[in-house]
Coordinates of C-alpha atoms and ligand atoms in Angstrom, one line a residue:
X74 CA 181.7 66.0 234.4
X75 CA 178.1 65.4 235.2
X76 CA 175.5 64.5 232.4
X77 CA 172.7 67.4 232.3
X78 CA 170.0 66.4 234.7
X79 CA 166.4 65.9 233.6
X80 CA 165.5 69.2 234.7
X81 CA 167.7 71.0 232.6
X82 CA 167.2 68.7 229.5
X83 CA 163.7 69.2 229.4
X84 CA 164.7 72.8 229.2
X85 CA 166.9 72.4 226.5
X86 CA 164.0 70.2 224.8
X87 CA 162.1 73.4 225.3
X88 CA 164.2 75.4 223.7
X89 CA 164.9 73.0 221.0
X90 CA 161.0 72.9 220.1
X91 CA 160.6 76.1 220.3
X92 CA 164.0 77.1 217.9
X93 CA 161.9 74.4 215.7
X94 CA 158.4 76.2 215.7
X95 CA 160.4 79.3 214.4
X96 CA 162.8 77.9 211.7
X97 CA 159.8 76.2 210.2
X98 CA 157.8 79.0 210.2
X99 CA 161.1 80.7 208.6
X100 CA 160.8 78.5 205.8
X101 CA 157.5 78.1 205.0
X102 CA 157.2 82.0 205.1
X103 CA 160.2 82.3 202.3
X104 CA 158.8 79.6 199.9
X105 CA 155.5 81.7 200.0
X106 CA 157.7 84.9 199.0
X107 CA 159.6 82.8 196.6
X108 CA 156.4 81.8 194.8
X109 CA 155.1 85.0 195.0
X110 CA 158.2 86.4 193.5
X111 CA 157.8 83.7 190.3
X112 CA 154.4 85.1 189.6
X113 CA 155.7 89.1 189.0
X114 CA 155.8 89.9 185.6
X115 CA 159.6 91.5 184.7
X116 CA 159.1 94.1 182.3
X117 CA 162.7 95.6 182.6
X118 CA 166.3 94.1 183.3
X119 CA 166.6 95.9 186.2
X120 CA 164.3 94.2 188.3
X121 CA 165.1 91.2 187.4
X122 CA 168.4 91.4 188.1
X123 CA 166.8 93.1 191.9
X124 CA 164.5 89.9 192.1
X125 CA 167.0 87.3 191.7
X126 CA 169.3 88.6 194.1
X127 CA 166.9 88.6 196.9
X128 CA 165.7 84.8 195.8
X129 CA 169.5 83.9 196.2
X130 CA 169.8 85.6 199.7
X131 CA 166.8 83.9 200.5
X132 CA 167.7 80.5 199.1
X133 CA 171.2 80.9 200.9
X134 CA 169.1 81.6 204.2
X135 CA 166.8 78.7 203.6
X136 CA 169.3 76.3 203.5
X137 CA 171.2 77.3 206.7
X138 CA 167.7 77.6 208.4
X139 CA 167.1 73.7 206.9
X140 CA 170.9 72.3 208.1
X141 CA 169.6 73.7 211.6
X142 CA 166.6 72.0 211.2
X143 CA 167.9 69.1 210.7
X144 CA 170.2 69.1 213.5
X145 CA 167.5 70.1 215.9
X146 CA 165.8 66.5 215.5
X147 CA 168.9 64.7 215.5
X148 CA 169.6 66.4 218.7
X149 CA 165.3 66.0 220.0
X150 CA 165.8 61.6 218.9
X151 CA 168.8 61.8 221.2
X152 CA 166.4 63.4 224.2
X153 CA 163.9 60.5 222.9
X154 CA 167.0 57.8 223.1
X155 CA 168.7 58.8 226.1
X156 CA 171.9 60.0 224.9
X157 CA 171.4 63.8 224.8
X158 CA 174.4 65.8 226.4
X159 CA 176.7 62.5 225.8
X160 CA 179.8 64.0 223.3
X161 CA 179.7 62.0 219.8
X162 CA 183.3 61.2 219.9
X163 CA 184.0 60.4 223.4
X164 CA 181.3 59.6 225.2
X165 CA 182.0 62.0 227.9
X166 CA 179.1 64.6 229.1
X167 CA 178.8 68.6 227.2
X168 CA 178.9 71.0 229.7
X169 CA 175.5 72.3 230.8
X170 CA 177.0 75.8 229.5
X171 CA 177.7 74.3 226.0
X172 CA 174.9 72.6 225.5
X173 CA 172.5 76.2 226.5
X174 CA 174.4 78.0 224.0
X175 CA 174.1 75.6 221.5
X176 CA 171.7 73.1 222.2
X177 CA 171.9 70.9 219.2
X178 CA 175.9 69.9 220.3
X179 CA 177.0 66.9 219.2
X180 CA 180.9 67.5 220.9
X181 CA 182.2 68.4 223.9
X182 CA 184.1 71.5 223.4
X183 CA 187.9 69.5 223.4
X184 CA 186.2 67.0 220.8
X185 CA 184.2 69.7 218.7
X186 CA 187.9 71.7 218.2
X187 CA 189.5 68.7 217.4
X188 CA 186.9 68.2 214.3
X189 CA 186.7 71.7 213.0
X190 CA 190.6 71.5 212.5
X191 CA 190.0 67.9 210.8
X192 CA 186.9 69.4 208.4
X193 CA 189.5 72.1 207.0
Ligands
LIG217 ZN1 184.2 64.7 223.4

């Protein structure tokens, strides 16, 4: 299989900035909300109880949204170091499919099963 062309990873670079722009925008939005939420005054158990939920849905969000983050500039220093679109494991190319679906792939899909079964 082919490694992706320049072409198509400047458009995965695109796509990867862009996914970037949005997830930090995410976050920065639900820390404001967060804060804001610290400053209500609780004058009954009831929404409290409403409050904190919502900070835990948040915080559970916020953390999926930051492990995304963080995979989107691993995957932007591989554009920078040449070795986007080259599997982790066996240095054969992602398909140009696998890597538009997910652009932040680290495995090509034979290695990225074989290390899902391993993680359980
Ligand atoms: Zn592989």
């Amino acid at each position: 299989m082919r490694v992706a062309n320049t072409k198509q990873i400047e458009e995965l670079r695109q796509t990867l900035e862009a996914r970037k722009e949005l997830i930090v925008k995410n976050i920065e939005g639900s820390r404001d909300s967060i804060n804001s939420m610290k400053d209500v005054e609780c004058n009954d158990d009831y929404d409290y109880a409403e409050i904190s939920s919502d900070s835990f849905k948040e915080g559970i969000i916020a953390n999926q949204q930051l492990n995304e983050l963080k995979e989107i500039e691993d995957a932007l220093k591989r554009i920078e170091k040449g070795t986007y679109g080259i599997c982790e494991m066996c240095d054969e190319a992602i398909a140009i499919g696998r890597l538009r679906a997910k652009p932040f792939a680290k495995f090509c899909t034979p290695c990225r099963e074989i290390y899902e079964v391993e993680r359980q």
